């Protein structure tokens, strides 16, 4: 979506062209990104959806200036990620799931103030900003609690507050609800949506492997696998790719002539009694496949003519998982050899030095 | 909309970034300098705050060094060594707090920051990473000064150390230069340790006892002859300790074979410049390397 298309005078919030990233890991090189092209408009909520090892985190590291591309070009609001790092760092922030940053010895309030200093907020302004963000993320009761004593959900709320300290124009969220329970994950999603909606132009790039999360939050989604973008579009567009026909489930009080009476109607591809229909129940369930949604009107009229009463009508939507399966030929859960090495688990960490008071 | 939802909406609606991200990305020199100074203060904060959070440091960092110092004092007294040696040991014991701080909390710190995931956030923030290193140094200096002062006062009172200071200004200058050189070295080591990873922790042992010996922690370094001269030319703890001894125990005949405090002050100036510039160069190189290889900022690499 270019600036011209959105009518915005700004350059794209994210522009990526031919981006490749190769890790030189013995015994052979690992291609994490294999030529990615992508454009995200200012103000867009964009999602990168893909399984572990797809290259999502590598892309986010490049966009947040932490990693250089092997080849290709990427820019944030027109600033090149390779050369304009300071400018980009002033207008962006990032939050990752399971983040354990900061110092456990500090309170929530102190920790956030420390990070506010890294973004240049004046001392008092920093404290004021921290206090209002603590309220906003719902950590008022924990504000004077040590960071080391926070629960996982509270910790992630604090991380979100950290990510908003500098009012970023672009926020990178790398699996922000990873490991959170349902309520905590919903809290984080609501928070992000409200923050983004409050000021036009705020852009969010979210990586996730939770389909429902991407579907709920993102205006557009790129499906990524093995370092390549397989498809980009709105959730509806992506789902439409795998379903060119409309599927409805009809529940009727009765149906004279059975399903074949519907199958003969114009625009109806097929009609069949649902396999799960209960013969004892005073209703008939029919699965109806239409060439397009508009054919439904004719079906409703025909049913009225047959004296059938519609008790329920539901459109069956494909999920993003269906899209992924269609594109990749396997589900998320069916892992192949990961493109990226798994996180290293040290056999033994050196003992914490006794003087380390942080 | 009322209550928390209204608060949230109000907070989120305020924007420090103006109306245009490209304008928000342009900072004046003053803003850049302010950002770096605040980052320095921010990074010093947890160290200073931590002093009041863990009272156990009184035991580990005052009582234990005091006991070590006491052991040397008792040995010297048993050997009927000149009384001046008691003062040398007490001063060495007090200043050792700074060296321990440099080794443990400067040299190893960036490695720990990487393990915790902080380093990545430091890289992603707009400040210069040198501001973070300086903040660590200032915080460590404040922390260690309290500890060093406590050891110095307690030991001096218990063992009746007699100080003889003739040039207070020079004492202060040499102390500050010693700290600059020490923490400059700490900043440089922090970058090196980050490069070497876990293996670097074996280095900490090498950096403690051998440096104590070469610096003459419990005796005048001049007694080491050529080895002592070499230490004075290369180890900031050695040259700083010797200069401080010459200045706070003025006129002692036992401190011989080393340059005057004025010359040692110049050596400390040179060390400060070399170590600080070295640290700056290394941290820049590390950032370049980290971005190219993806090997330093990302936790699992």
XYZ file of C-alpha atoms in Angstrom:
659
model
C 0.000 0.000 0.000
C 1.891 3.051 -1.170
C 1.630 6.610 0.073
C -0.148 7.500 -3.130
C -2.750 4.840 -2.479
C -3.414 5.960 1.073
C -3.338 9.648 0.233
C -0.717 10.144 2.972
C 2.117 12.566 2.231
C 4.420 10.367 4.296
C 6.673 7.689 2.872
C 5.660 4.142 3.802
C 6.014 3.293 7.464
C 7.889 0.182 6.341
C 9.356 -0.436 2.936
C 11.290 -3.613 2.224
C 12.747 -4.571 -1.141
C 14.558 -7.791 -2.000
C 15.585 -8.330 1.608
C 17.836 -11.297 2.288
C 19.509 -12.334 5.511
C 21.913 -15.234 5.708
C 23.411 -16.414 9.002
C 26.885 -17.819 8.767
C 26.376 -20.718 11.137
C 28.654 -23.741 10.944
C 28.533 -26.188 9.244
C 26.353 -24.477 6.650
C 24.773 -21.109 6.075
C 21.188 -20.590 7.168
C 18.976 -18.460 4.947
C 16.564 -16.700 7.306
C 15.116 -14.292 4.749
C 15.177 -15.243 1.110
C 14.154 -12.060 -0.710
C 11.300 -10.290 1.030
C 9.290 -7.431 -0.512
C 6.861 -5.592 1.705
C 5.251 -2.208 2.164
C 3.280 -1.047 5.194
C 1.414 2.261 5.110
C 1.520 4.802 7.956
C -1.234 4.020 10.434
C -1.557 0.391 9.418
C -1.732 -2.560 11.799
C 0.280 -5.151 9.935
C 0.882 -8.741 10.907
C 3.567 -11.261 10.053
C 2.110 -14.697 10.504
C 4.202 -17.798 10.290
C 5.483 -20.788 12.234
C 8.645 -20.788 14.351
C 11.709 -20.388 12.174
C 9.808 -18.651 9.370
C 12.034 -15.551 9.532
C 9.624 -13.211 11.341
C 12.000 -12.293 14.140
C 14.889 -11.802 11.743
C 12.772 -9.351 9.754
C 11.807 -7.480 12.909
C 15.449 -7.322 14.033
C 16.412 -5.788 10.712
C 13.581 -3.260 10.842
C 14.478 -2.287 14.417
C 18.104 -1.648 13.295
C 19.527 -4.504 15.365
C 20.606 -6.529 12.379
C 21.893 -5.648 8.929
C 20.438 -7.283 5.850
C 22.788 -9.429 3.795
C 21.328 -7.760 0.718
C 18.298 -5.732 -0.251
C 16.932 -2.562 1.297
C 14.602 -1.683 4.147
C 13.415 1.675 5.431
C 11.193 3.052 8.185
C 9.289 6.214 7.244
C 11.904 6.686 4.522
C 14.914 6.235 6.829
C 17.283 3.485 5.772
C 17.702 0.814 8.469
C 21.365 0.383 7.596
C 22.456 4.018 7.769
C 19.768 6.106 9.511
C 19.712 4.092 12.713
C 19.586 6.994 15.188
C 16.589 8.619 13.496
C 14.712 5.351 13.373
C 15.462 4.618 17.031
C 13.933 7.958 18.037
C 10.541 7.129 16.583
C 10.193 3.417 17.178
C 10.004 0.998 20.058
C 9.739 -2.743 20.410
C 8.284 -5.261 22.833
C 8.840 -8.995 22.708
C 6.943 -11.789 24.358
C 8.622 -13.312 27.398
C 10.877 -10.293 27.724
C 12.878 -10.275 30.983
C 14.600 -6.950 30.528
C 15.550 -4.526 33.274
C 16.650 -5.094 36.839
C 14.674 -7.130 39.326
C 15.893 -5.029 42.213
C 14.015 -1.943 40.963
C 10.324 -1.272 41.431
C 8.038 -1.122 38.399
C 8.013 2.671 38.615
C 11.793 2.942 38.893
C 12.428 0.513 36.079
C 10.165 2.399 33.695
C 11.746 5.695 34.696
C 15.188 4.266 33.951
C 14.048 3.325 30.446
C 12.429 6.752 29.993
C 15.881 8.243 30.440
C 17.188 6.212 27.523
C 14.664 8.020 25.352
C 15.644 11.444 26.638
C 12.627 12.321 28.770
C 13.533 14.966 31.342
C 13.601 13.680 34.930
C 10.200 14.994 36.113
C 8.596 14.473 32.719
C 9.842 10.892 32.861
C 8.275 10.244 36.279
C 4.981 11.814 35.136
C 4.939 9.764 31.937
C 5.730 6.597 33.887
C 2.918 7.234 36.370
C 0.311 7.804 33.686
C 1.418 4.750 31.712
C 1.341 2.599 34.846
C -2.281 3.673 35.302
C -3.052 3.110 31.639
C -1.723 -0.449 31.519
C -3.399 -1.337 34.814
C -0.380 -1.738 37.058
C -1.270 0.927 39.621
C -1.306 -1.579 42.466
C 2.098 -2.952 41.491
C 3.814 0.374 40.877
C 5.983 0.108 43.993
C 6.465 -3.641 43.727
C 9.849 -5.022 42.732
C 10.064 -6.168 39.138
C 11.364 -9.574 40.241
C 8.071 -10.275 42.023
C 5.715 -9.611 39.085
C 3.663 -12.360 37.468
C 4.178 -13.111 33.758
C 1.101 -11.107 32.770
C 2.051 -8.141 34.954
C 5.560 -8.247 33.594
C 4.274 -8.073 30.043
C 2.045 -5.121 30.924
C 5.136 -3.389 32.254
C 7.009 -4.246 29.060
C 4.167 -2.717 27.069
C 4.390 0.448 29.154
C 8.125 0.503 28.419
C 7.393 0.220 24.728
C 5.092 3.237 24.841
C 7.340 5.521 26.915
C 8.598 7.487 23.927
C 5.251 7.623 22.078
C 6.684 5.715 19.133
C 5.363 6.268 15.636
C 6.002 2.641 14.898
C 5.740 -0.160 17.421
C 7.219 -3.590 16.754
C 5.576 -6.385 18.680
C 7.329 -9.744 18.513
C 4.945 -12.430 19.790
C 3.712 -10.078 22.550
C 1.221 -12.527 24.044
C 3.566 -15.507 24.100
C 2.990 -17.587 27.219
C 0.153 -15.411 28.549
C -3.184 -16.786 29.710
C -6.332 -15.903 27.764
C -7.312 -12.916 29.919
C -3.812 -11.437 30.001
C -3.412 -11.867 26.241
C -6.743 -10.139 25.643
C -5.655 -7.304 27.924
C -2.494 -6.777 25.873
C -4.407 -6.874 22.588
C -6.972 -4.312 23.817
C -4.168 -2.098 25.050
C -2.401 -2.098 21.700
C -5.579 -1.447 19.765
C -6.514 1.506 21.986
C -3.029 2.966 21.836
C -2.934 2.746 18.069
C -6.406 4.176 17.603
C -5.658 7.204 19.805
C -3.389 8.966 17.273
C -3.706 8.616 13.482
C -0.520 7.460 11.826
C 0.675 5.162 14.603
C 1.826 1.990 12.938
C 2.157 -1.472 14.436
C 4.028 -4.465 13.078
C 3.062 -7.621 14.897
C 4.658 -11.007 14.537
C 2.709 -13.931 15.847
C 1.979 -17.529 15.240
C -1.455 -17.229 16.855
C -3.914 -17.175 13.940
C -6.808 -15.725 15.898
C -4.633 -12.907 17.211
C -3.524 -11.926 13.729
C -7.089 -12.168 12.473
C -8.422 -9.982 15.299
C -5.767 -7.282 15.275
C -4.317 -6.887 11.837
C -5.626 -4.871 8.946
C -3.267 -6.747 6.636
C -1.265 -9.888 7.122
C 1.748 -11.392 5.406
C 2.055 -15.143 5.663
C 5.705 -16.060 5.992
C 7.433 -19.388 5.724
C 11.062 -20.327 5.176
C 12.088 -16.694 4.792
C 9.590 -15.893 2.080
C 6.306 -14.044 2.032
C 3.766 -16.410 0.552
C 0.787 -14.070 0.524
C -0.204 -10.589 1.669
C -3.686 -9.196 2.143
C -6.446 -8.372 4.562
C -7.631 -11.357 6.570
C -10.763 -11.437 4.399
C -8.743 -11.325 1.181
C -6.467 -14.107 2.342
C -9.392 -16.280 3.284
C -11.051 -15.525 -0.009
C -7.995 -16.974 -1.750
C -8.865 -20.411 -0.475
C -12.596 -20.060 -0.868
C -14.038 -18.832 -4.090
C -17.429 -20.272 -3.187
C -19.688 -19.336 -0.267
C -20.692 -22.020 2.178
C -23.809 -21.633 4.306
C -25.433 -23.836 6.870
C -29.225 -23.580 6.842
C -31.477 -24.896 9.579
C -35.143 -25.246 8.547
C -38.302 -26.505 10.252
C -38.847 -28.848 7.311
C -37.841 -29.172 3.661
C -40.262 -30.676 1.190
C -38.408 -32.419 -1.618
C -35.207 -32.628 0.395
C -31.869 -31.095 -0.506
C -32.207 -31.749 -4.272
C -34.988 -29.166 -4.367
C -32.392 -26.523 -3.432
C -29.615 -27.920 -5.600
C -31.615 -27.139 -8.730
C -31.838 -23.412 -7.959
C -29.740 -20.906 -9.978
C -26.356 -20.078 -8.384
C -26.444 -23.118 -6.102
C -23.411 -25.324 -6.637
C -24.494 -28.035 -4.258
C -26.900 -28.701 -1.416
C -26.685 -31.587 0.996
C -28.183 -32.544 4.298
C -25.695 -31.939 7.040
C -24.024 -35.077 8.311
C -24.581 -34.026 11.918
C -28.332 -33.450 11.457
C -30.416 -35.000 14.237
C -33.305 -37.036 12.711
C -35.212 -36.805 16.001
C -35.070 -33.017 16.058
C -37.868 -31.055 14.454
C -35.493 -29.360 12.091
C -33.474 -30.017 8.940
C -29.876 -28.864 8.497
C -28.571 -28.284 4.992
C -25.064 -27.408 3.840
C -25.377 -25.112 0.889
C -22.562 -24.193 -1.487
C -23.209 -21.091 -3.567
C -21.244 -19.704 -6.482
C -21.531 -16.280 -4.849
C -23.296 -14.742 -1.863
C -25.937 -13.072 -4.096
C -27.486 -16.449 -4.877
C -28.710 -16.648 -1.307
C -31.645 -14.338 -2.094
C -33.046 -16.827 -4.602
C -32.685 -19.647 -2.083
C -34.584 -17.701 0.583
C -37.387 -16.897 -1.887
C -37.599 -20.535 -2.986
C -37.769 -21.733 0.616
C -40.652 -19.341 1.292
C -42.427 -20.816 -1.724
C -41.871 -24.330 -0.333
C -43.326 -23.254 3.017
C -40.079 -23.826 4.899
C -39.219 -21.586 7.812
C -35.551 -20.631 8.273
C -34.568 -21.256 11.901
C -30.874 -20.428 11.536
C -28.495 -19.324 8.843
C -24.728 -19.289 9.302
C -21.966 -18.595 6.822
C -18.940 -20.848 7.243
C -15.698 -18.871 6.981
C -12.316 -20.432 6.291
C -9.687 -19.662 8.927
C -6.206 -18.285 8.416
C -4.985 -21.762 9.198
C -6.850 -22.977 6.123
C -5.044 -20.275 4.168
C -1.691 -21.380 5.540
C -2.384 -25.021 4.750
C -3.450 -24.103 1.228
C -0.291 -22.026 0.693
C 2.280 -24.231 2.387
C 0.792 -27.669 2.176
C 1.099 -28.288 5.924
C -0.313 -26.912 9.158
C 1.452 -24.732 11.724
C 1.765 -27.643 14.074
C 3.503 -29.775 11.463
C 7.010 -28.433 11.885
C 9.677 -28.996 9.287
C 13.372 -28.461 9.887
C 13.547 -24.955 11.364
C 15.202 -22.267 9.295
C 16.693 -20.767 12.453
C 18.555 -22.531 15.226
C 16.639 -23.064 18.442
C 17.441 -20.739 21.342
C 20.519 -21.868 23.146
C 20.004 -23.277 26.614
C 23.246 -22.902 28.485
C 24.318 -26.025 30.311
C 25.438 -23.911 33.182
C 25.385 -20.189 33.668
C 28.308 -18.716 35.540
C 27.406 -17.852 39.096
C 26.083 -14.348 39.595
C 28.917 -12.266 40.975
C 28.243 -11.362 44.604
C 28.811 -7.682 43.930
C 26.145 -7.621 41.242
C 23.570 -5.594 43.063
C 21.222 -5.269 40.139
C -16.018 6.906 29.064
C -14.935 7.136 32.715
C -12.383 5.628 35.084
C -9.374 3.648 33.843
C -10.622 3.535 30.249
C -10.810 7.331 30.129
C -7.379 7.604 31.738
C -5.980 5.242 29.165
C -7.590 7.074 26.264
C -6.256 10.397 27.548
C -2.754 9.065 28.054
C -2.639 7.386 24.667
C -3.989 10.441 22.870
C -1.039 12.560 23.956
C 1.866 12.340 21.592
C 5.402 13.537 22.227
C 6.215 12.850 18.625
C 4.273 15.758 17.099
C 2.269 15.133 13.964
C 4.948 13.879 11.619
C 7.303 10.953 12.269
C 9.964 12.386 9.984
C 10.031 15.617 11.978
C 10.021 13.688 15.234
C 13.116 11.805 14.082
C 15.142 14.997 13.699
C 16.778 15.993 16.989
C 18.881 19.046 17.667
C 22.383 18.636 19.095
C 21.010 19.793 22.409
C 18.392 17.049 22.380
C 21.044 14.464 21.514
C 23.302 15.661 24.332
C 20.349 15.718 26.746
C 19.406 12.191 25.742
C 22.931 10.930 26.400
C 23.190 12.675 29.777
C 19.825 11.305 30.840
C 20.759 7.841 29.650
C 23.914 8.095 31.781
C 21.813 9.065 34.786
C 19.266 6.361 34.032
C 21.887 3.621 33.878
C 23.620 4.832 37.037
C 20.294 4.758 38.887
C 19.881 0.992 39.491
C 23.380 0.780 40.926
C 22.867 3.618 43.362
C 19.350 2.477 44.242
C 20.573 -1.095 44.675
C 22.794 -0.011 47.571
C 19.749 0.514 49.746
C 17.938 -2.589 48.568
C 20.418 -5.268 49.555
C 21.698 -4.685 53.097
C 23.835 -7.829 52.784
C 26.482 -5.711 51.070
C 27.450 -4.367 54.499
C 28.605 -7.860 55.402
C 30.150 -8.860 52.074
C 31.779 -5.626 51.125
C 32.715 -3.959 54.372
C 33.129 -6.694 56.954
C 34.893 -9.226 54.722
C 37.436 -6.730 53.266
C 37.987 -5.454 56.785
C 38.793 -8.991 57.964
C 41.214 -9.503 55.041
C 42.907 -6.194 55.820
C 43.030 -7.117 59.502
C 44.822 -10.375 58.712
C 47.623 -8.504 56.928
C 47.832 -5.925 59.706
C 48.190 -8.667 62.310
C 50.897 -10.420 60.266
C 52.856 -7.167 59.873
C 52.516 -6.466 63.569
C 53.649 -9.997 64.442
C 56.692 -9.501 62.191
C 57.288 -6.106 63.808
C 57.194 -4.419 60.400
C 57.361 -0.601 60.278
C 54.046 0.955 61.393
C 53.775 2.669 57.978
C 52.945 -0.720 56.444
C 49.703 -0.812 58.450
C 48.602 2.350 56.671
C 49.650 0.918 53.293
C 47.523 -2.183 53.892
C 44.498 -0.171 55.043
C 44.644 2.145 52.018
C 45.085 -0.823 49.673
C 42.136 -2.597 51.272
C 39.926 0.455 50.847
C 40.879 1.082 47.219
C 40.460 -2.599 46.342
C 36.670 -1.996 46.461
C 37.012 0.006 43.250
C 39.026 -2.656 41.482
C 36.540 -5.384 42.450
C 33.751 -3.165 41.196
C 35.515 -2.622 37.881
C 36.162 -6.335 37.391
C 32.755 -7.664 38.443
C 30.344 -4.873 37.673
C 31.962 -3.170 34.718
C 33.925 -5.803 32.829
C 31.302 -8.519 33.110
C 28.259 -6.299 32.966
C 27.538 -6.060 29.237
C 27.694 -9.838 29.059
C 25.027 -10.011 31.775
C 23.010 -7.329 30.042
C 23.033 -9.462 26.908
C 21.902 -12.538 28.843
C 19.003 -10.590 30.351
C 17.948 -9.082 27.028
C 18.825 -5.534 28.097
C 21.618 -5.096 25.586
C 19.214 -5.404 22.693
C 17.062 -2.639 24.188
C 20.134 -0.463 24.701
C 21.080 -0.895 21.056
C 17.507 -0.111 19.973
C 17.282 3.103 22.027
C 18.450 6.407 20.533
C 21.245 7.138 23.024
C 24.936 6.492 22.479
C 26.043 3.243 24.091
C 28.954 5.096 25.694
C 26.350 6.883 27.836
C 25.283 3.495 29.188
C 28.878 2.517 29.910
C 29.526 5.838 31.633
C 26.327 5.439 33.630
C 27.487 2.027 34.786
C 30.819 3.570 35.747
C 29.326 6.505 37.658
C 26.875 4.227 39.475
C 29.671 1.817 40.322
C 31.889 4.651 41.512
C 29.253 5.990 43.892
C 28.536 2.485 45.143
C 32.197 1.623 45.705
C 33.082 4.996 47.233
C 30.704 4.312 50.106
C 32.216 0.894 50.623
C 35.803 2.107 50.318
C 35.187 4.967 52.727
C 33.598 2.628 55.263
C 36.561 0.202 55.125
C 39.025 3.097 55.343
C 37.365 4.738 58.337
C 36.750 1.528 60.296
C 40.243 0.132 59.665
C 41.927 3.451 60.433
C 40.086 3.774 63.730
C 40.606 0.168 64.770
C 44.325 0.073 63.880
C 45.187 3.687 64.644
C 46.516 4.630 61.220
C 48.291 8.012 61.097
C 47.857 9.943 57.837
C 50.143 12.756 56.777
C 48.689 14.734 53.885
C 50.610 17.749 52.608
C 48.889 18.349 49.251
C 45.128 17.919 49.604
C 44.454 19.245 46.108
C 46.802 16.750 44.540
C 45.279 13.926 46.638
C 41.852 14.777 45.269
C 43.160 15.116 41.724
C 45.024 11.809 41.857
C 41.993 10.063 43.330
C 39.757 11.368 40.547
C 42.302 10.475 37.887
C 42.684 7.005 39.382
C 38.944 6.518 39.188
C 38.825 7.830 35.599
C 41.565 5.464 34.512
C 40.110 2.518 36.442
C 36.589 2.930 35.096
C 37.923 3.749 31.632
C 39.632 0.361 31.740
C 36.377 -1.131 33.022
C 34.480 0.251 30.033
C 37.047 -1.163 27.632
C 36.965 -4.546 29.389
C 33.162 -4.571 29.238
C 33.330 -4.551 25.454
C 36.059 -7.201 25.402
C 34.147 -9.489 27.768
C 31.092 -9.148 25.578
C 33.121 -10.360 22.622
C 34.632 -13.287 24.487
C 31.385 -14.431 26.089
C 31.381 -16.975 28.853
C 35.105 -17.671 28.573
C 35.634 -14.139 29.789
C 34.547 -15.102 33.272
C 37.730 -17.108 33.713
C 39.506 -13.826 33.074
C 37.996 -12.268 36.174
C 40.078 -14.527 38.392
C 43.210 -13.531 36.504
C 42.258 -9.909 36.927
C 41.912 -10.053 40.703
C 44.707 -11.804 42.612
C 47.550 -11.257 40.096
C 46.591 -7.587 39.764
C 46.499 -7.260 43.554
C 50.011 -8.679 43.717
C 51.415 -6.631 40.835
C 49.809 -3.469 42.185
C 51.243 -3.965 45.668
C 47.882 -4.118 47.381
C 49.479 -4.866 50.771
C 53.009 -3.530 50.291
C 54.723 -0.685 48.383
C 54.854 -1.634 44.716
C 58.411 -0.289 44.449
C 59.534 -3.446 46.267
C 58.802 -5.399 43.085
C 61.553 -3.601 41.159
C 61.214 -3.831 37.376
C 57.964 -5.758 37.710
C 56.525 -2.942 39.803
C 57.654 -0.354 37.260
C 55.931 -2.316 34.544
C 52.768 -2.474 36.631
C 52.854 1.284 37.181
C 53.122 1.831 33.462
C 50.189 -0.430 32.590
C 47.804 -1.040 35.509
C 45.766 1.960 36.699
C 45.164 0.370 40.090
C 48.939 0.040 40.636
C 49.836 3.582 39.690
C 46.839 5.123 41.465
C 47.486 3.213 44.682
C 51.164 4.126 44.697
C 50.441 7.799 44.063
C 47.799 7.872 46.804
C 50.201 6.235 49.264
C 52.886 8.788 48.488
C 50.393 11.603 49.046
C 48.542 10.466 52.172
C 51.635 9.112 53.918
C 53.941 11.952 52.884
C 57.545 11.651 53.932
C 57.509 7.885 54.479
C 60.929 6.443 53.633
C 59.447 3.064 52.696
C 57.864 4.217 49.447
C 60.811 4.237 47.080
C 61.659 3.261 43.546
C 58.557 4.699 41.900
C 57.894 7.984 40.049
C 56.662 11.075 41.919
C 52.887 11.568 42.398
C 52.951 14.325 39.759
C 54.438 11.979 37.166
C 52.045 9.234 38.187
C 49.153 11.699 37.756
C 50.301 12.223 34.171
C 50.448 8.462 33.647
C 46.858 8.277 34.917
C 45.772 11.018 32.481
C 47.312 9.064 29.613
C 45.626 5.855 30.787
C 42.252 7.603 31.047
C 42.517 8.885 27.485
C 43.699 5.562 26.073
C 41.147 3.411 27.901
C 38.196 5.727 27.268
C 38.968 6.132 23.579
C 39.620 2.400 23.393
C 36.245 1.700 24.981
C 34.531 4.071 22.566
C 36.191 2.452 19.569
C 35.415 -1.037 20.808
C 31.769 -0.383 21.584
C 31.289 1.083 18.113
C 33.026 -1.902 16.565
C 30.886 -4.235 18.610
C 27.695 -2.561 17.469
C 28.823 -2.834 13.844
C 29.766 -6.457 14.360
C 26.542 -7.210 16.211
C 24.455 -5.844 13.382
C 26.492 -7.590 10.714
C 26.725 -11.010 12.356
C 23.651 -10.910 14.533
C 25.879 -12.435 17.134
C 25.863 -10.093 20.087
C 22.583 -8.383 20.705
C 20.391 -11.398 20.185
C 20.305 -13.543 23.263
C 20.699 -16.992 21.815
C 23.606 -16.120 19.547
